[in-house]
Each structure stands twice: as C-alpha cells, then as structure tokens.
Amino acid sequence: MSRRIAMPSDTARPALWGGTPLFPTPIRVTEPTLPPLASLLGDLEAIWTARRLGNDGPYAQALAARLGEQLGAHVVPVASGTAALTTALAALGVRGEVVVPALTFVATAQAVLAAGATPVLADVDPRTGCLTAESARAAMTNRAEALLPVHLFGARCDVPGLERLARAAGLALVFDAAHALAAAAPDRDRRRPAVAGDAEAYSLHATKALPAGEGGFVATGSAALAERCRRYARFGLDGDGLAAASGVNAKLAEIPALLALRGLPDLPARLAHRRRCALRYRRGLAGVPGIAWLPADAGEAAGHPFAAARIDPCRFGLDADALQEALAAEGIEARRYFAPLHRHPAFASAARAPLPVAEALAGELLCLPLSSHLPFADVDRVVEALRRIQAWCAGGIGVRREHPVAVARGG
Ligand code: T4K
C-alpha cells in the first residue's frame, strides 16, 4: 500500500518556492519618520524669507543648543555621522593608529582614513558585537593613538572598561554613536551618564531615528575640544577668518537641521515604538530554530536602530544570504549589515590577526525591517514569513533540489 504524502497548503508555501508573497507591496528595511509637512511650513517660510541656507545658521544653532541640553554636552552639528567621526579625531590631533572594531559600517574606518590616521581592526564581543577593552588591547601597538568603539545596533560598549584602558595607555577615546541616538532623548531623571570618552559621534542620516537626510553631530564634555571641532568643520578658520589649522567643510545645512530640530520632541516616542517592534520580533520568533539576536539581550539595545537577527544556517535551514532572497520574494527587504571591515579591499590590511567573532557574526547577521512608524501588523507578517520559510526548509520540502543556496540541515 502506498503511503500518502501530506502536501503543504499554498499559504504554507513561501513565495520563493511559488507561494503568494505576504507583502504584495514590498516594504523597505527602514524609512525615515518625518514631522507632518504642514508643521514645517512656518519654518520653511522663515528660511525662504531669510535666504539663510547654511554656515551655522539659526536652525543648526538651535539644534546644537537643544541636543546639548539633552545630552548635557557641547554639541557641534556637522554634515554626516562620518564627518562627526573625522571631525572628532582630527580635532583631537589623532594621526597614528586607531583601534576600530571589525564589525561595523565601513564609515567608521573611512572616517579614520579621512582624519589622516590608520585604522587597526580588533575583534568583538560575541553577545553585543562591540569592541571590548580586552579585544582592543590585543590590537594595540605602540603606534596606537586612539580607540574608536562603536555602540553597535544600540548596544552600549563597556564604557568604563574602555575609558580605563584609554587613560592607562594615554589614548584618545571617541565613540561611534551612530546607532545610539537614544542617548540624545530627554533624560528627565538625569540618569544618563555623561558623554563617554573624549567625544561621541552621532548620525542624523535618513535611516536613523532622528533623520535630517544627511547630518550628524559631535558631543563632547570639553568646551575647548568643541571649539576645535567647530573650527575643523569650518575650513580650519578661526574667528578672525584665518585658517589656524587644517579643516574641511563639514557644516550642517539649515534644511536638514530644521528636520532634526522639529523631529527631536518626537524622539522618545519613536525610540519607544522601535523598541516595541523589536520586542515583538523577538517574541514572535521565539522558539523558531536558528534565530538569535544581536545584541543577545533586547534590554542592551537602546533605541533599537536595527532589528539584527542572527541566522544559524544549520538550525534554520537556510543561510542569511538565502534567507534574504526568500524574504525579498515575500516583498520584505532585509539587509546583510555589516560585512566585516577586513572583507572590504580598502581595509584588508588593517587586520593584524584573525577576527573570528566578527567574522562569525557577520556571516549570520540579517537586519529585518524596522522604523519609527512600522505598523505592528507588518512586524507580524514578517514574523509569519520567517516562520513559514523556516517550516518549509525544516520540512526539507524540495529545498535542496529547488533552491541551490539552501544548506544541508543538521551539520
Ligand atoms: N557609523 C556607523 C556604525 C554607521 O552605521 C553609520 C551609518 C555611520 C557611522 C555613518 O553615518 P552617516 O555618515 O551615514 O551619517 C545606510 C546609511 O547610509 C548609513 O547612514 C548607515 N550607517 C548604514 C548602516 O546604512 P545604505 O547604503 O544601506 O542605505 P540605503 O540607501 O540602501 O537605504 C537603506 C534603506 O532606507 C532602503 O530601504 C531605502 C531606505 N531609505 C533610504 C534613504 C536614504 C529611505 O526610505 N529614505 C531615504 O532617504 O546605508
């Protein structure tokens, strides 16, 4: 007697294998949340009337003042997060080696080069993906002049440990806080620690929780360093109009400054929404084999800039690349943030030793859609997509035959 084989229903069939896409209109991995257009008209009119578009105009100044109050720091607005990093390093006079975590966006290392210094790569913590004092020490030589840790995906680095190391070794310490905008939200209870290290560099890119389009800022506890940052970002010019030091044009223009300024009151609500979405993903996918998260503990990811899933190919049934493709077929954009820095030809020689943790994490990471206004229903549909893809692959339903990139299970 022949055995009957149960055929999966069409709703169980992922789109890549012929099912109906769960998002007929594709969704992006992220998109900016903007203030209502009507609420900006008065400001736009003021800018039009004054014809003041840049050069430390009133909106850039107001943004710096407001952020400064909220961070309890001196704030220098600049043209991008990358410019914020370069500005901080250049203003600190860093020209030698800078220890950078291998797992970050390429901007972190590019900013070091732009400052005229040399990035040296260090491995990262497996639970957070961040640089640790130990991994930094292992990458340091006597040419080291600075540490440049990244609060990756909003997970705060071990700030006290890195500050101790920097102090003991006489190094400058700049934090890449592009993913850590949560620190810029108002802190009514004054529980937030002071600016870490010598300076923190933030991004106001369109993909961030406080989007200006392009923009960023340096936050520092030192008035003198803030002044050197301002000068560097303004062609090196001093008040007398003469260049006293090297510099670039990295000033923040007025319209991006306006967008960030008017978005600032909404920042706490945006961060809270991102956190709720991130927790919904974690809850919705709990128990699905082969899915973990970075940082491992949701509580560590202040502000949840990304929903960074880790895909174990053997347990999930697909690797992160193949899953990205399967999600794209569902109409879901997911991103492989980040290729480790030493995989970029420009930084291949910046690795002095193997970087096994960064390498392993980068091989698994896949960022799922997340924005400050993503509907919960969309989170739930992404969860459904992941569940049906995993169930399909776990069932081994023709995966290996029909999809060449699927991996063998159990290995
Ligand atoms: N340090 C770290 C750790 C960083 O992650 C970054 C930047 C920096 C430093 C440097 O900060 P910035 O100099 O950029 O301020 C994006 C961003 O360009 C970049 O800011 C971000 N990190 C990086 C992780 O991602 P792409 O090339 O992936 O962006 P793109 O254009 O593919 O857009 C991603 C998604 O967002 C797409 O679905 C489209 C959507 N999008 C994008 C833009 C620009 C919108 O909906 N609207 C938009 O205006 O780099």
Short mmCIF file of C-alpha atoms and ligand atoms in Angstrom, two decimals:
data_model
loop_
_atom_site.label_atom_id
_atom_site.label_comp_id
_atom_site.label_asym_id
_atom_site.label_seq_id
_atom_site.Cartn_x
_atom_site.Cartn_y
_atom_site.Cartn_z
CA MET A 1 0.00 0.00 0.00
CA SER A 2 1.47 3.37 -0.94
CA ARG A 3 1.93 5.93 1.86
CA ARG A 4 0.12 9.24 1.36
CA ILE A 5 2.38 12.25 1.47
CA ALA A 6 0.81 15.33 3.09
CA MET A 7 1.13 18.26 0.70
CA PRO A 8 1.58 21.68 2.24
CA SER A 9 -1.21 24.19 1.73
CA ASP A 10 -0.47 27.14 -0.52
CA THR A 11 -0.37 29.51 2.47
CA ALA A 12 2.50 27.43 3.87
CA ARG A 13 4.48 27.70 0.64
CA PRO A 14 6.97 30.59 0.72
CA ALA A 15 6.90 32.95 -2.24
CA LEU A 16 10.38 31.90 -3.37
CA TRP A 17 9.00 28.41 -3.94
CA GLY A 18 5.84 29.51 -5.72
CA GLY A 19 3.60 30.76 -2.88
CA THR A 20 1.87 34.13 -2.76
CA PRO A 21 4.08 36.96 -1.43
CA LEU A 22 2.98 38.13 2.01
CA PHE A 23 3.68 41.76 1.04
CA PRO A 24 2.20 42.45 -2.42
CA THR A 25 3.59 45.98 -1.93
CA PRO A 26 7.19 45.48 -0.79
CA ILE A 27 8.39 47.03 2.46
CA ARG A 28 11.79 48.61 3.00
CA VAL A 29 14.26 47.63 5.66
CA THR A 30 13.79 51.09 7.10
CA GLU A 31 12.49 54.51 6.17
CA PRO A 32 12.59 57.92 7.81
CA THR A 33 9.80 59.19 10.06
CA LEU A 34 9.15 62.84 9.31
CA PRO A 35 7.25 65.59 11.12
CA PRO A 36 3.92 66.39 9.42
CA LEU A 37 4.64 68.56 6.39
CA ALA A 38 2.16 71.23 7.48
CA SER A 39 4.03 71.65 10.78
CA LEU A 40 7.17 72.68 8.87
CA LEU A 41 5.64 75.32 6.62
CA GLY A 42 6.24 78.22 9.01
CA ASP A 43 9.90 77.27 9.41
CA LEU A 44 10.36 76.80 5.68
CA GLU A 45 8.85 80.21 5.12
CA ALA A 46 11.29 81.70 7.64
CA ILE A 47 14.21 80.07 5.82
CA TRP A 48 12.90 81.32 2.48
CA THR A 49 12.46 84.84 3.82
CA ALA A 50 15.91 84.97 5.42
CA ARG A 51 17.54 83.15 2.46
CA ARG A 52 19.86 81.61 5.01
CA LEU A 53 20.66 78.03 3.99
CA GLY A 54 23.91 77.22 5.76
CA ASN A 55 27.07 78.38 7.54
CA ASP A 56 25.97 77.81 11.13
CA GLY A 57 22.53 79.33 10.60
CA PRO A 58 19.80 79.66 13.26
CA TYR A 59 18.38 76.15 12.80
CA ALA A 60 21.79 74.48 13.10
CA GLN A 61 22.46 76.58 16.19
CA ALA A 62 19.07 75.78 17.73
CA LEU A 63 19.58 72.07 17.07
CA ALA A 64 23.02 72.15 18.70
CA ALA A 65 21.63 74.01 21.72
CA ARG A 66 18.69 71.60 22.18
CA LEU A 67 20.84 68.49 21.76
CA GLY A 68 23.43 69.99 24.08
CA GLU A 69 20.79 70.46 26.80
CA GLN A 70 19.51 66.91 26.38
CA LEU A 71 22.94 65.30 26.33
CA GLY A 72 24.48 67.60 28.92
CA ALA A 73 27.33 68.24 26.48
CA HIS A 74 28.81 70.67 23.99
CA VAL A 75 27.36 69.75 20.60
CA VAL A 76 28.82 70.57 17.18
CA PRO A 77 26.43 69.88 14.28
CA VAL A 78 28.08 68.54 11.12
CA ALA A 79 27.16 67.25 7.68
CA SER A 80 27.07 63.49 8.48
CA GLY A 81 27.89 60.87 11.07
CA THR A 82 31.07 60.10 9.14
CA ALA A 83 32.03 63.78 9.26
CA ALA A 84 31.35 63.74 13.02
CA LEU A 85 33.85 60.91 13.48
CA THR A 86 36.51 62.52 11.29
CA THR A 87 35.98 65.90 12.94
CA ALA A 88 36.39 64.47 16.46
CA LEU A 89 39.55 62.53 15.55
CA ALA A 90 41.10 65.44 13.65
CA ALA A 91 40.27 67.90 16.43
CA LEU A 92 41.96 65.56 18.90
CA GLY A 93 45.05 65.56 16.66
CA VAL A 94 44.99 61.78 16.12
CA ARG A 95 47.36 60.80 13.28
CA GLY A 96 48.64 57.37 14.30
CA GLU A 97 46.81 54.08 14.70
CA VAL A 98 43.17 53.95 15.74
CA VAL A 99 41.72 50.70 17.07
CA VAL A 100 38.35 50.04 15.42
CA PRO A 101 36.01 47.04 15.86
CA ALA A 102 35.98 44.82 12.78
CA LEU A 103 32.17 44.59 12.85
CA THR A 104 30.76 47.99 11.90
CA PHE A 105 29.65 50.03 8.91
CA VAL A 106 32.58 50.93 6.69
CA ALA A 107 32.10 54.62 7.58
CA THR A 108 33.81 54.05 10.94
CA ALA A 109 37.11 53.09 9.28
CA GLN A 110 36.73 55.55 6.39
CA ALA A 111 36.47 58.37 8.93
CA VAL A 112 39.82 57.31 10.41
CA LEU A 113 41.48 57.46 7.00
CA ALA A 114 39.87 60.83 6.29
CA ALA A 115 41.38 62.17 9.53
CA GLY A 116 44.82 61.13 8.27
CA ALA A 117 45.14 58.23 10.73
CA THR A 118 45.37 54.44 10.28
CA PRO A 119 42.62 52.02 11.31
CA VAL A 120 43.65 48.79 13.02
CA LEU A 121 40.96 46.15 13.42
CA ALA A 122 40.03 44.39 16.66
CA ASP A 123 37.65 41.54 17.35
CA VAL A 124 34.34 41.99 19.17
CA ASP A 125 32.20 40.63 21.98
CA PRO A 126 30.03 37.69 20.80
CA ARG A 127 26.96 38.86 22.78
CA THR A 128 26.94 42.50 21.67
CA GLY A 129 29.22 42.75 18.64
CA CYS A 130 31.04 45.63 20.38
CA LEU A 131 34.72 46.30 20.95
CA THR A 132 35.89 45.34 24.46
CA ALA A 133 38.88 46.55 26.44
CA GLU A 134 40.41 43.11 26.05
CA SER A 135 39.96 42.91 22.28
CA ALA A 136 41.20 46.49 21.90
CA ARG A 137 44.31 45.75 23.96
CA ALA A 138 45.10 42.76 21.76
CA ALA A 139 45.13 45.00 18.66
CA MET A 140 47.13 47.87 20.19
CA THR A 141 50.77 48.57 19.34
CA ASN A 142 52.98 51.41 20.50
CA ARG A 143 51.73 53.37 17.48
CA ALA A 144 48.16 53.39 18.84
CA GLU A 145 46.82 56.90 19.45
CA ALA A 146 43.08 56.33 19.84
CA LEU A 147 40.28 53.86 20.42
CA LEU A 148 37.11 54.13 18.32
CA PRO A 149 34.49 51.74 19.75
CA VAL A 150 31.01 51.50 18.19
CA HIS A 151 27.76 51.16 20.17
CA LEU A 152 26.71 48.54 17.61
CA PHE A 153 22.97 48.26 16.98
CA GLY A 154 22.47 50.46 20.05
CA ALA A 155 24.26 48.11 22.47
CA ARG A 156 26.36 50.30 24.74
CA CYS A 157 30.02 49.26 24.83
CA ASP A 158 31.75 48.61 28.14
CA VAL A 159 32.39 52.33 28.55
CA PRO A 160 34.17 52.21 31.96
CA GLY A 161 36.49 49.41 30.77
CA LEU A 162 37.40 51.26 27.58
CA GLU A 163 37.85 54.55 29.47
CA ARG A 164 40.22 52.83 31.91
CA LEU A 165 42.22 51.35 29.04
CA ALA A 166 42.41 54.66 27.17
CA ARG A 167 43.51 56.52 30.31
CA ALA A 168 46.13 53.93 31.24
CA ALA A 169 47.59 53.89 27.71
CA GLY A 170 47.28 57.63 27.12
CA LEU A 171 44.94 57.18 24.14
CA ALA A 172 42.18 59.41 22.82
CA LEU A 173 38.73 57.79 23.05
CA VAL A 174 35.96 58.56 20.56
CA PHE A 175 32.70 56.59 20.48
CA ASP A 176 30.89 55.94 17.22
CA ALA A 177 27.36 56.57 18.49
CA ALA A 178 25.66 56.49 15.05
CA HIS A 179 23.38 53.73 16.39
CA ALA A 180 22.96 55.23 19.84
CA LEU A 181 20.61 58.16 19.34
CA ALA A 182 18.69 57.03 22.40
CA ALA A 183 21.26 58.99 24.38
CA ALA A 184 20.01 62.20 22.75
CA ALA A 185 16.44 61.80 24.02
CA PRO A 186 15.49 63.96 27.02
CA ASP A 187 16.51 62.42 30.32
CA ARG A 188 14.20 63.98 32.87
CA ASP A 189 15.59 61.89 35.71
CA ARG A 190 19.17 62.81 34.80
CA ARG A 191 20.13 59.16 34.95
CA ARG A 192 22.10 59.25 31.74
CA PRO A 193 25.86 59.06 32.13
CA ALA A 194 27.90 62.00 30.91
CA VAL A 195 29.35 61.91 27.39
CA ALA A 196 31.69 58.93 27.24
CA GLY A 197 35.36 59.29 26.37
CA ASP A 198 36.63 62.45 24.71
CA ALA A 199 33.75 62.66 22.27
CA GLU A 200 30.78 60.83 20.80
CA ALA A 201 29.87 60.99 17.10
CA TYR A 202 26.18 60.69 16.11
CA SER A 203 24.43 60.27 12.77
CA LEU A 204 21.26 62.04 11.61
CA HIS A 205 21.08 60.06 8.37
CA ALA A 206 17.70 59.33 6.78
CA THR A 207 17.88 55.77 8.12
CA LYS A 208 18.23 56.87 11.75
CA ALA A 209 15.61 57.68 14.40
CA LEU A 210 16.22 61.43 14.08
CA PRO A 211 16.57 61.86 10.34
CA ALA A 212 17.85 65.08 8.85
CA GLY A 213 18.54 63.49 5.45
CA GLU A 214 22.29 63.80 5.82
CA GLY A 215 23.67 65.11 9.08
CA GLY A 216 25.41 64.30 12.33
CA PHE A 217 26.95 65.87 15.40
CA VAL A 218 29.84 65.62 17.81
CA ALA A 219 29.05 65.66 21.54
CA THR A 220 31.84 66.34 24.00
CA GLY A 221 32.27 67.40 27.59
CA SER A 222 35.14 69.70 26.65
CA ALA A 223 34.40 73.25 25.51
CA ALA A 224 37.91 73.51 24.06
CA LEU A 225 37.52 70.33 22.00
CA ALA A 226 34.10 71.51 20.79
CA GLU A 227 35.72 74.73 19.59
CA ARG A 228 38.41 72.76 17.71
CA CYS A 229 35.68 70.60 16.15
CA ARG A 230 33.78 73.71 15.01
CA ARG A 231 36.97 75.10 13.50
CA TYR A 232 37.85 71.83 11.72
CA ALA A 233 34.34 71.57 10.24
CA ARG A 234 34.63 75.21 9.07
CA PHE A 235 37.74 75.01 6.87
CA GLY A 236 40.02 75.37 9.92
CA LEU A 237 39.04 79.02 10.11
CA ASP A 238 39.27 80.92 13.38
CA GLY A 239 37.05 83.84 14.34
CA ASP A 240 39.41 86.22 12.54
CA GLY A 241 38.72 84.47 9.25
CA LEU A 242 42.21 82.97 9.03
CA ALA A 243 42.92 79.25 8.93
CA ALA A 244 44.76 78.27 12.09
CA ALA A 245 44.74 74.53 11.42
CA SER A 246 43.68 72.00 8.81
CA GLY A 247 39.98 71.75 8.18
CA VAL A 248 37.20 70.73 5.83
CA ASN A 249 33.73 71.94 5.05
CA ALA A 250 31.52 69.68 7.16
CA LYS A 251 28.89 72.19 8.25
CA LEU A 252 25.26 71.14 8.67
CA ALA A 253 22.88 72.95 6.29
CA GLU A 254 19.69 74.62 7.51
CA ILE A 255 17.01 72.39 5.98
CA PRO A 256 18.45 69.16 7.42
CA ALA A 257 18.94 70.98 10.74
CA LEU A 258 15.27 72.01 10.65
CA LEU A 259 14.13 68.40 10.05
CA ALA A 260 16.14 67.11 13.00
CA LEU A 261 15.14 70.00 15.27
CA ARG A 262 11.42 69.50 14.67
CA GLY A 263 11.79 65.73 15.00
CA LEU A 264 13.51 65.97 18.36
CA PRO A 265 10.37 66.27 20.56
CA ASP A 266 9.07 63.05 18.96
CA LEU A 267 12.34 61.14 19.51
CA PRO A 268 11.30 59.39 22.77
CA ALA A 269 8.06 58.13 21.14
CA ARG A 270 9.99 56.96 18.07
CA LEU A 271 12.51 55.08 20.18
CA ALA A 272 9.73 53.52 22.25
CA HIS A 273 7.98 52.34 19.08
CA ARG A 274 11.20 50.83 17.71
CA ARG A 275 11.71 49.02 20.99
CA ARG A 276 8.16 47.63 20.93
CA CYS A 277 8.66 46.40 17.35
CA ALA A 278 12.00 44.81 18.25
CA LEU A 279 10.43 43.02 21.23
CA ARG A 280 7.52 41.88 19.05
CA TYR A 281 10.00 40.31 16.62
CA ARG A 282 11.81 38.58 19.45
CA ARG A 283 8.59 37.28 20.99
CA GLY A 284 7.07 36.31 17.64
CA LEU A 285 10.14 34.36 16.60
CA ALA A 286 10.92 32.80 19.97
CA GLY A 287 11.30 29.08 19.53
CA VAL A 288 11.98 29.25 15.78
CA PRO A 289 15.11 27.15 15.34
CA GLY A 290 18.22 29.02 14.24
CA ILE A 291 17.16 32.62 15.02
CA ALA A 292 19.00 34.62 17.66
CA TRP A 293 19.64 38.35 18.04
CA LEU A 294 22.35 40.96 18.33
CA PRO A 295 22.61 42.18 20.99
CA ALA A 296 21.63 38.91 22.62
CA ASP A 297 19.64 40.71 25.30
CA ALA A 298 17.00 43.13 23.95
CA GLY A 299 17.49 45.34 27.00
CA GLU A 300 21.02 46.15 25.83
CA ALA A 301 19.88 47.71 22.54
CA ALA A 302 18.98 51.26 23.50
CA GLY A 303 16.78 52.76 20.80
CA HIS A 304 16.84 49.65 18.57
CA PRO A 305 18.31 51.22 15.45
CA PHE A 306 18.04 47.87 13.61
CA ALA A 307 16.38 44.51 14.24
CA ALA A 308 19.55 42.49 13.81
CA ALA A 309 18.74 38.78 13.59
CA ARG A 310 21.42 36.09 13.64
CA ILE A 311 20.68 33.17 11.37
CA ASP A 312 22.25 29.82 12.19
CA PRO A 313 22.05 28.07 8.79
CA CYS A 314 22.22 24.55 10.15
CA ARG A 315 19.28 25.02 12.51
CA PHE A 316 17.21 27.43 10.40
CA GLY A 317 17.67 25.52 7.16
CA LEU A 318 18.93 28.47 5.08
CA ASP A 319 21.87 30.79 5.48
CA ALA A 320 21.46 34.55 5.86
CA ASP A 321 22.04 35.22 2.13
CA ALA A 322 19.46 32.66 1.05
CA LEU A 323 17.00 33.89 3.67
CA GLN A 324 17.46 37.45 2.42
CA GLU A 325 16.49 36.18 -1.04
CA ALA A 326 13.49 34.26 0.31
CA LEU A 327 12.31 37.36 2.20
CA ALA A 328 12.76 39.54 -0.89
CA ALA A 329 10.41 37.16 -2.72
CA GLU A 330 7.85 37.85 0.05
CA GLY A 331 8.24 41.60 -0.58
CA ILE A 332 10.41 42.12 2.50
CA GLU A 333 13.70 43.98 2.25
CA ALA A 334 16.26 42.66 4.74
CA ARG A 335 19.90 43.79 4.85
CA ARG A 336 23.19 41.99 5.50
CA TYR A 337 24.58 44.76 7.78
CA PHE A 338 27.63 44.50 8.10
CA ALA A 339 30.40 42.87 6.09
CA PRO A 340 33.39 42.84 8.47
CA LEU A 341 35.84 45.61 7.67
CA HIS A 342 38.66 43.28 6.60
CA ARG A 343 36.40 41.94 3.81
CA HIS A 344 36.48 45.41 2.21
CA PRO A 345 39.59 45.57 -0.02
CA ALA A 346 40.37 49.04 1.36
CA PHE A 347 40.75 47.59 4.88
CA ALA A 348 42.07 44.07 4.21
CA SER A 349 45.50 45.03 5.56
CA ALA A 350 44.04 46.66 8.67
CA ALA A 351 43.58 43.22 10.28
CA ARG A 352 46.73 42.11 12.09
CA ALA A 353 45.28 38.89 13.47
CA PRO A 354 42.29 36.65 12.77
CA LEU A 355 38.95 38.16 13.79
CA PRO A 356 36.87 35.04 14.39
CA VAL A 357 33.97 36.57 16.33
CA ALA A 358 33.40 39.46 13.90
CA GLU A 359 33.69 37.02 11.02
CA ALA A 360 31.17 34.57 12.52
CA LEU A 361 28.66 37.27 13.49
CA ALA A 362 28.87 38.95 10.09
CA GLY A 363 28.19 35.60 8.44
CA GLU A 364 24.94 35.28 10.38
CA LEU A 365 23.53 38.81 10.53
CA LEU A 366 20.38 39.80 8.70
CA CYS A 367 18.59 43.04 9.62
CA LEU A 368 14.79 42.89 9.42
CA PRO A 369 12.51 45.85 8.69
CA LEU A 370 12.31 48.40 11.47
CA SER A 371 11.35 52.04 11.52
CA SER A 372 9.87 54.52 13.96
CA HIS A 373 6.42 54.09 12.36
CA LEU A 374 6.41 50.45 11.23
CA PRO A 375 2.90 49.04 11.82
CA PHE A 376 2.79 46.11 14.27
CA ALA A 377 0.77 44.25 11.62
CA ASP A 378 3.82 44.44 9.33
CA VAL A 379 6.07 43.09 12.07
CA ASP A 380 3.63 40.21 12.49
CA ARG A 381 3.62 39.49 8.74
CA VAL A 382 7.44 39.47 8.65
CA VAL A 383 7.34 37.03 11.56
CA GLU A 384 4.84 34.90 9.61
CA ALA A 385 7.13 34.97 6.58
CA LEU A 386 10.12 33.84 8.62
CA ARG A 387 8.10 31.10 10.29
CA ARG A 388 6.76 29.73 7.01
CA ILE A 389 10.18 29.86 5.34
CA GLN A 390 11.76 28.04 8.27
CA ALA A 391 8.98 25.44 8.43
CA TRP A 392 9.29 24.85 4.69
CA CYS A 393 13.04 24.42 4.87
CA ALA A 394 12.87 22.32 8.04
CA GLY A 395 10.40 20.04 6.27
CA GLY A 396 13.06 19.66 3.57
CA ILE A 397 10.27 20.13 1.02
CA GLY A 398 12.34 20.15 -2.11
CA VAL A 399 14.57 22.87 -0.72
CA ARG A 400 17.84 21.43 -1.74
CA ARG A 401 16.59 20.47 -5.17
CA GLU A 402 14.71 23.69 -5.91
CA HIS A 403 16.99 26.18 -4.20
CA PRO A 404 20.71 25.76 -4.70
CA VAL A 405 21.78 28.00 -1.81
CA ALA A 406 19.84 26.14 0.87
CA VAL A 407 22.18 24.32 3.21
CA ALA A 408 22.02 20.77 4.45
CA ARG A 409 20.45 20.57 7.89
CA GLY A 410 21.94 19.05 10.98
CA GLY A 411 25.58 19.67 10.09
N1 T4K B 1 28.93 54.51 11.97
C1 T4K B 1 28.03 53.53 11.87
C2 T4K B 1 28.12 52.38 12.81
C3 T4K B 1 27.02 53.59 10.89
O1 T4K B 1 26.12 52.59 10.76
C4 T4K B 1 26.97 54.71 10.04
C5 T4K B 1 25.95 54.80 9.01
C6 T4K B 1 27.93 55.72 10.20
C7 T4K B 1 28.92 55.59 11.19
C8 T4K B 1 27.99 56.92 9.33
O2 T4K B 1 26.86 57.79 9.49
P1 T4K B 1 26.45 58.71 8.20
O3 T4K B 1 27.72 59.34 7.68
O4 T4K B 1 25.79 57.83 7.19
O5 T4K B 1 25.53 59.72 8.80
C9 T4K B 1 22.86 53.27 5.31
C10 T4K B 1 23.15 54.70 5.69
O6 T4K B 1 23.55 55.49 4.57
C11 T4K B 1 24.16 54.88 6.77
O7 T4K B 1 23.88 56.12 7.40
C12 T4K B 1 24.07 53.78 7.83
N2 T4K B 1 25.10 53.88 8.82
C13 T4K B 1 24.17 52.44 7.15
C14 T4K B 1 24.07 51.33 8.15
O8 T4K B 1 23.09 52.29 6.26
P2 T4K B 1 22.70 52.12 2.98
O9 T4K B 1 23.61 52.24 1.82
O10 T4K B 1 22.34 50.77 3.45
O11 T4K B 1 21.34 52.94 2.73
P3 T4K B 1 20.27 52.78 1.58
O12 T4K B 1 20.26 53.99 0.72
O13 T4K B 1 20.39 51.49 0.89
O14 T4K B 1 18.92 52.83 2.43
C15 T4K B 1 18.53 51.82 3.33
C16 T4K B 1 17.01 51.77 3.34
O15 T4K B 1 16.47 53.00 3.74
C17 T4K B 1 16.39 51.45 1.99
O16 T4K B 1 15.30 50.61 2.19
C18 T4K B 1 15.85 52.77 1.48
C19 T4K B 1 15.54 53.49 2.78
N3 T4K B 1 15.68 54.92 2.66
C20 T4K B 1 16.92 55.46 2.48
C21 T4K B 1 17.09 56.80 2.33
C22 T4K B 1 18.47 57.39 2.11
C23 T4K B 1 14.57 55.73 2.72
O17 T4K B 1 13.43 55.24 2.88
N4 T4K B 1 14.71 57.07 2.58
C24 T4K B 1 15.93 57.65 2.38
O18 T4K B 1 16.02 58.90 2.28
O19 T4K B 1 23.46 52.94 4.11
#
